[in-house]
mmCIF file of C-alpha atoms (C1' of nucleotides) in Angstrom:
data_model
loop_
_atom_site.group_PDB
_atom_site.id
_atom_site.type_symbol
_atom_site.label_atom_id
_atom_site.label_comp_id
_atom_site.label_asym_id
_atom_site.label_seq_id
_atom_site.Cartn_x
_atom_site.Cartn_y
_atom_site.Cartn_z
ATOM 1 C CA MET A 1176 0.000 0.000 0.000
ATOM 2 C CA THR A 1177 1.344 3.395 -0.968
ATOM 3 C CA GLU A 1178 -0.310 6.534 0.286
ATOM 4 C CA LEU A 1179 -1.797 8.719 -2.418
ATOM 5 C CA PRO A 1180 -2.460 12.474 -2.359
ATOM 6 C CA LEU A 1181 -6.177 13.122 -2.089
ATOM 7 C CA ARG A 1182 -6.172 15.370 -5.154
ATOM 8 C CA GLN A 1183 -4.736 12.625 -7.327
ATOM 9 C CA LEU A 1184 -7.100 10.078 -5.839
ATOM 10 C CA LEU A 1185 -10.143 12.175 -6.663
ATOM 11 C CA ALA A 1186 -8.878 12.926 -10.171
ATOM 12 C CA GLU A 1187 -8.734 9.203 -10.880
ATOM 13 C CA SER A 1188 -12.081 8.420 -9.325
ATOM 14 C CA GLU A 1189 -15.734 8.842 -10.187
ATOM 15 C CA VAL A 1190 -18.395 9.196 -7.508
ATOM 16 C CA LEU A 1191 -20.898 6.335 -7.586
ATOM 17 C CA PRO A 1192 -24.440 7.362 -8.628
ATOM 18 C CA GLU A 1193 -27.605 6.510 -6.734
ATOM 19 C CA SER A 1194 -28.283 3.656 -9.191
ATOM 20 C CA PHE A 1195 -25.336 1.774 -7.685
ATOM 21 C CA TYR A 1196 -27.232 1.546 -4.401
ATOM 22 C CA ARG A 1197 -30.723 0.976 -5.834
ATOM 23 C CA ARG A 1198 -30.132 -2.770 -6.102
ATOM 24 C CA PRO A 1199 -30.457 -5.927 -3.982
ATOM 25 C CA THR A 1200 -28.542 -5.616 -0.704
ATOM 26 C CA ILE A 1201 -26.308 -8.633 -1.279
ATOM 27 C CA GLU A 1202 -25.219 -7.372 -4.696
ATOM 28 C CA VAL A 1203 -24.208 -3.985 -3.315
ATOM 29 C CA ALA A 1204 -22.440 -5.523 -0.319
ATOM 30 C CA LYS A 1205 -20.230 -7.534 -2.679
ATOM 31 C CA ASP A 1206 -19.728 -4.756 -5.240
ATOM 32 C CA VAL A 1207 -18.732 -2.130 -2.706
ATOM 33 C CA LEU A 1208 -15.498 -4.014 -2.074
ATOM 34 C CA GLY A 1209 -12.683 -2.194 -3.854
ATOM 35 C CA LYS A 1210 -14.505 1.161 -3.907
ATOM 36 C CA VAL A 1211 -13.037 4.161 -2.103
ATOM 37 C CA LEU A 1212 -14.696 6.015 0.775
ATOM 38 C CA VAL A 1213 -13.743 9.696 1.059
ATOM 39 C CA HIS A 1214 -14.389 12.129 3.901
ATOM 40 C CA GLY A 1215 -12.450 15.389 4.094
ATOM 41 C CA ARG A 1216 -8.733 14.742 3.749
ATOM 42 C CA THR A 1217 -9.018 11.059 4.603
ATOM 43 C CA ALA A 1218 -9.914 8.117 2.357
ATOM 44 C CA GLY A 1219 -9.800 4.335 2.323
ATOM 45 C CA ILE A 1220 -10.695 1.388 0.122
ATOM 46 C CA VAL A 1221 -13.579 -0.747 1.361
ATOM 47 C CA VAL A 1222 -12.161 -4.218 2.021
ATOM 48 C CA GLU A 1223 -14.926 -5.721 4.207
ATOM 49 C CA ALA A 1224 -18.719 -5.285 4.332
ATOM 50 C CA GLU A 1225 -21.856 -7.040 5.575
ATOM 51 C CA ALA A 1226 -25.401 -7.221 4.217
ATOM 52 C CA TYR A 1227 -28.343 -6.503 6.542
ATOM 53 C CA LEU A 1228 -31.531 -7.468 4.782
ATOM 54 C CA GLY A 1229 -35.099 -6.300 5.099
ATOM 55 C CA GLY A 1230 -37.882 -8.727 5.931
ATOM 56 C CA ASP A 1231 -37.042 -11.627 8.220
ATOM 57 C CA ASP A 1232 -33.387 -10.753 8.921
ATOM 58 C CA LEU A 1233 -33.768 -10.198 12.667
ATOM 59 C CA ALA A 1234 -30.180 -8.969 12.945
ATOM 60 C CA SER A 1235 -31.170 -5.832 11.030
ATOM 61 C CA HIS A 1236 -32.200 -2.670 12.827
ATOM 62 C CA SER A 1237 -35.005 -2.393 10.293
ATOM 63 C CA ALA A 1238 -36.552 -5.685 11.464
ATOM 64 C CA ARG A 1239 -38.788 -3.895 13.967
ATOM 65 C CA GLY A 1240 -40.047 -1.347 11.501
ATOM 66 C CA ILE A 1241 -39.757 2.402 11.134
ATOM 67 C CA THR A 1242 -38.627 4.358 14.198
ATOM 68 C CA ASP A 1243 -36.800 7.673 14.569
ATOM 69 C CA ARG A 1244 -33.536 5.791 14.294
ATOM 70 C CA THR A 1245 -34.381 3.468 11.401
ATOM 71 C CA ARG A 1246 -36.333 5.909 9.229
ATOM 72 C CA VAL A 1247 -33.388 6.569 6.901
ATOM 73 C CA ILE A 1248 -33.111 2.848 6.133
ATOM 74 C CA PHE A 1249 -36.557 2.908 4.520
ATOM 75 C CA GLY A 1250 -35.836 6.060 2.547
ATOM 76 C CA PRO A 1251 -34.079 6.545 -0.804
ATOM 77 C CA PRO A 1252 -30.886 4.559 -1.450
ATOM 78 C CA GLY A 1253 -27.378 5.928 -1.537
ATOM 79 C CA ARG A 1254 -27.600 7.576 1.899
ATOM 80 C CA ALA A 1255 -25.508 7.024 5.007
ATOM 81 C CA TYR A 1256 -27.049 5.311 8.031
ATOM 82 C CA VAL A 1257 -24.835 6.064 11.032
ATOM 83 C CA TYR A 1258 -25.717 4.838 14.514
ATOM 84 C CA LEU A 1259 -24.139 4.642 17.959
ATOM 85 C CA ILE A 1260 -23.136 1.247 19.300
ATOM 86 C CA TYR A 1261 -22.143 0.357 22.876
ATOM 87 C CA GLY A 1262 -22.390 3.989 23.863
ATOM 88 C CA MET A 1263 -19.040 4.918 22.348
ATOM 89 C CA TYR A 1264 -18.632 3.889 18.724
ATOM 90 C CA GLU A 1265 -20.356 4.899 15.529
ATOM 91 C CA CYS A 1266 -21.056 2.437 12.723
ATOM 92 C CA LEU A 1267 -21.469 3.374 9.052
ATOM 93 C CA ASN A 1268 -23.965 1.737 6.702
ATOM 94 C CA PHE A 1269 -24.982 2.452 3.116
ATOM 95 C CA VAL A 1270 -28.744 2.477 2.572
ATOM 96 C CA VAL A 1271 -29.652 0.320 -0.426
ATOM 97 C CA GLU A 1272 -32.741 -1.042 -2.239
ATOM 98 C CA PRO A 1273 -35.473 1.234 -3.656
ATOM 99 C CA GLU A 1274 -37.301 3.651 -1.372
ATOM 100 C CA GLY A 1275 -39.779 1.858 0.881
ATOM 101 C CA HIS A 1276 -37.636 -1.283 1.043
ATOM 102 C CA ALA A 1277 -35.164 -1.847 3.880
ATOM 103 C CA GLY A 1278 -31.582 -2.844 3.205
ATOM 104 C CA CYS A 1279 -28.216 -1.862 4.639
ATOM 105 C CA VAL A 1280 -24.562 -2.509 3.919
ATOM 106 C CA LEU A 1281 -22.369 -2.212 7.011
ATOM 107 C CA ILE A 1282 -18.856 -1.037 6.198
ATOM 108 C CA ARG A 1283 -16.542 -3.063 8.416
ATOM 109 C CA ALA A 1284 -12.987 -2.238 7.299
ATOM 110 C CA LEU A 1285 -10.968 0.085 5.092
ATOM 111 C CA GLU A 1286 -7.497 0.039 3.617
ATOM 112 C CA PRO A 1287 -6.280 3.610 4.223
ATOM 113 C CA VAL A 1288 -5.035 5.389 1.084
ATOM 114 C CA SER A 1289 -5.011 9.065 1.980
ATOM 115 C CA GLY A 1290 -4.636 11.136 5.145
ATOM 116 C CA LEU A 1291 -2.798 8.475 7.162
ATOM 117 C CA LYS A 1292 -1.229 11.056 9.475
ATOM 118 C CA THR A 1293 -4.642 12.466 10.351
ATOM 119 C CA MET A 1294 -5.980 8.962 10.970
ATOM 120 C CA PHE A 1295 -3.141 8.133 13.352
ATOM 121 C CA GLU A 1296 -3.902 11.323 15.285
ATOM 122 C CA ARG A 1297 -7.557 10.312 15.616
ATOM 123 C CA ARG A 1298 -6.756 6.684 16.466
ATOM 124 C CA ALA A 1299 -4.360 6.883 19.402
ATOM 125 C CA ALA A 1300 -4.343 3.119 19.951
ATOM 126 C CA ALA A 1301 -3.232 2.361 16.391
ATOM 127 C CA ARG A 1302 0.393 1.257 16.045
ATOM 128 C CA LYS A 1303 0.440 0.464 12.325
ATOM 129 C CA PRO A 1304 -1.721 1.177 9.257
ATOM 130 C CA GLU A 1305 -3.478 -2.173 9.650
ATOM 131 C CA ASP A 1306 -4.873 -0.946 12.982
ATOM 132 C CA LEU A 1307 -6.365 2.298 11.682
ATOM 133 C CA ALA A 1308 -9.646 1.171 10.150
ATOM 134 C CA SER A 1309 -9.874 -2.622 10.624
ATOM 135 C CA GLY A 1310 -13.287 -2.579 12.297
ATOM 136 C CA PRO A 1311 -16.582 -0.677 11.985
ATOM 137 C CA GLY A 1312 -15.924 1.510 15.034
ATOM 138 C CA LYS A 1313 -12.309 2.106 14.077
ATOM 139 C CA LEU A 1314 -12.976 3.303 10.544
ATOM 140 C CA THR A 1315 -15.589 5.833 11.604
ATOM 141 C CA ARG A 1316 -13.133 7.223 14.130
ATOM 142 C CA ALA A 1317 -10.291 7.288 11.570
ATOM 143 C CA LEU A 1318 -12.411 9.173 9.003
ATOM 144 C CA ASP A 1319 -14.332 11.256 11.596
ATOM 145 C CA ILE A 1320 -17.701 9.821 10.586
ATOM 146 C CA THR A 1321 -20.360 10.578 13.199
ATOM 147 C CA ARG A 1322 -24.140 10.586 13.470
ATOM 148 C CA LYS A 1323 -24.084 14.138 12.110
ATOM 149 C CA LEU A 1324 -23.655 12.400 8.733
ATOM 150 C CA ASN A 1325 -26.767 10.249 9.159
ATOM 151 C CA GLY A 1326 -28.855 10.630 5.998
ATOM 152 C CA CYS A 1327 -25.971 12.143 4.022
ATOM 153 C CA ASN A 1328 -26.290 11.651 0.246
ATOM 154 C CA LEU A 1329 -23.284 9.501 -0.689
ATOM 155 C CA SER A 1330 -23.350 10.786 -4.276
ATOM 156 C CA LYS A 1331 -23.127 14.429 -3.170
ATOM 157 C CA GLY A 1332 -21.050 14.504 -0.001
ATOM 158 C CA PRO A 1333 -19.484 15.483 2.258
ATOM 159 C CA LEU A 1334 -19.119 11.711 2.591
ATOM 160 C CA THR A 1335 -18.746 10.023 -0.811
ATOM 161 C CA VAL A 1336 -17.916 6.670 -2.409
ATOM 162 C CA SER A 1337 -16.025 6.454 -5.697
ATOM 163 C CA GLU A 1338 -14.742 3.978 -8.203
ATOM 164 C CA TRP A 1339 -11.129 3.088 -7.640
ATOM 165 C CA THR A 1340 -9.330 2.434 -10.900
ATOM 166 C CA ARG A 1341 -6.080 1.315 -9.286
ATOM 167 C CA GLN A 1342 -7.680 -1.584 -7.467
ATOM 168 C CA PRO A 1343 -6.166 -4.817 -8.791
ATOM 169 C CA GLY A 1344 -8.264 -7.928 -9.205
ATOM 170 C CA PHE A 1345 -9.243 -9.733 -6.010
ATOM 171 C CA GLU A 1346 -11.194 -12.685 -4.726
ATOM 172 C CA THR A 1347 -14.157 -12.202 -2.418
ATOM 173 C CA VAL A 1348 -14.504 -14.391 0.661
ATOM 174 C CA THR A 1349 -17.988 -15.011 2.127
ATOM 175 C CA THR A 1350 -18.533 -15.786 5.824
ATOM 176 C CA THR A 1351 -21.121 -15.295 8.546
ATOM 177 C CA ARG A 1352 -21.566 -11.852 10.092
ATOM 178 C CA ILE A 1353 -19.666 -10.734 13.165
ATOM 179 C CA GLY A 1354 -21.056 -9.742 16.557
ATOM 180 C CA ILE A 1355 -24.696 -10.732 16.095
ATOM 181 C CA THR A 1356 -26.909 -13.387 17.672
ATOM 182 C CA HIS A 1357 -29.957 -13.426 15.396
ATOM 183 C CA CYS A 1358 -29.522 -15.178 12.042
ATOM 184 C CA ALA A 1359 -25.928 -15.866 13.053
ATOM 185 C CA ASP A 1360 -25.479 -18.587 10.418
ATOM 186 C CA TRP A 1361 -26.477 -16.452 7.431
ATOM 187 C CA PRO A 1362 -23.467 -15.988 5.104
ATOM 188 C CA LEU A 1363 -23.677 -12.240 4.561
ATOM 189 C CA ARG A 1364 -20.157 -10.994 5.328
ATOM 190 C CA TYR A 1365 -17.796 -10.300 2.426
ATOM 191 C CA TYR A 1366 -14.150 -9.362 2.382
ATOM 192 C CA ILE A 1367 -11.147 -9.225 0.050
ATOM 193 C CA ARG A 1368 -9.099 -12.392 0.350
ATOM 194 C CA ASP A 1369 -5.635 -12.006 1.897
ATOM 195 C CA ASN A 1370 -6.133 -8.293 2.480
ATOM 196 C CA PRO A 1371 -4.327 -7.390 5.736
ATOM 197 C CA PHE A 1372 -6.760 -4.572 6.554
ATOM 198 C CA VAL A 1373 -9.859 -6.704 7.240
ATOM 199 C CA SER A 1374 -11.120 -6.877 10.836
ATOM 200 C CA LYS A 1375 -10.811 -10.659 11.208
ATOM 201 C CA LYS A 1376 -9.631 -13.579 9.141
ATOM 202 C "C1'" DG B 121 0.435 -15.506 20.656
ATOM 203 C "C1'" DG B 122 -4.276 -15.365 23.276
ATOM 204 C "C1'" DT B 123 -8.735 -13.698 25.899
ATOM 205 C "C1'" DA B 124 -11.834 -11.756 29.879
ATOM 206 C "C1'" DG B 125 -13.820 -7.796 31.431
ATOM 207 C "C1'" DG B 126 -15.207 -3.173 31.436
ATOM 208 C "C1'" DA B 127 -16.383 1.385 29.350
ATOM 209 C "C1'" DT B 128 -20.646 3.890 28.037
ATOM 210 C "C1'" DG B 129 -25.244 5.830 26.259
ATOM 211 C "C1'" DG B 130 -29.151 5.456 23.241
ATOM 212 C "C1'" DG B 131 -33.062 2.584 21.653
ATOM 213 C "C1'" DC B 132 -36.807 -0.044 22.685
ATOM 214 C "C1'" DT B 133 -39.991 -3.137 25.785
ATOM 215 C "C1'" DG C 1110 -34.121 -2.447 32.714
ATOM 216 C "C1'" DC C 1111 -31.969 -4.899 29.240
ATOM 217 C "C1'" DC C 1112 -29.742 -5.165 24.924
ATOM 218 C "C1'" DC C 1113 -26.521 -4.054 21.828
ATOM 219 C "C1'" DA C 1114 -23.842 -4.869 13.872
ATOM 220 C "C1'" DT C 1115 -17.363 -2.631 19.478
ATOM 221 C "C1'" DC C 1116 -12.780 -1.590 21.130
ATOM 222 C "C1'" DC C 1117 -9.057 -1.339 24.410
ATOM 223 C "C1'" DT C 1118 -6.418 -2.755 28.314
ATOM 224 C "C1'" DA C 1119 -4.611 -5.881 31.408
ATOM 225 C "C1'" DC C 1120 -3.058 -10.049 32.086
ATOM 226 C "C1'" DC C 1121 -1.742 -14.713 30.806
ATOM 227 C "C1'" DC C 1122 0.674 -17.882 28.344
#
DNA sequence: GGTAGGATGGGCT
DNA sequence: GCCCATCCTACCC
């Protein structure tokens, strides 16, 4: 991994349109691997994600219907769903599926590509680049993603996702999701094989 | 190398 | 009042 200036990164990238997100949750969860998440001066390639389905997926926040917290999940796709977990960490999801249908993609790990110095300042416990964003609570801290960004349009910013032309080919590994009890055997976690920035083997 | 336990606050019953 | 889509530290091999 070589760090890239943000200006060059953005010049080589194209922000994903809403149509990217207006698709089945599992498709987006797989396809988001290798894309680049940009916020301010910091950016990282998505290397791990999980699908949270509508309907009978009881692990999803949307399973109990529309509340103040889950409203954005039922809205138009291509928005950020950011929530607080365990009182201290924020988690970032992409809202997918057409409006009126629930579906989320949890972003679980990034490979940092820009703004490493800033990320190390925000992540005091990190000793090496692999520690910066290898977990859903770590990456939001590294990129300063908070609930203030809940509902943010990912095609307009300030938080955006872009194509990443430098990404070499990779294999996708499928496993069960991490940290849940309901539907624990559903294979809805995806990550880039052999990538050292994923949260867990 | 590994893991047990605690921090901490909002959402929902 | 209980449950979390987690992380860090201390401590133990």
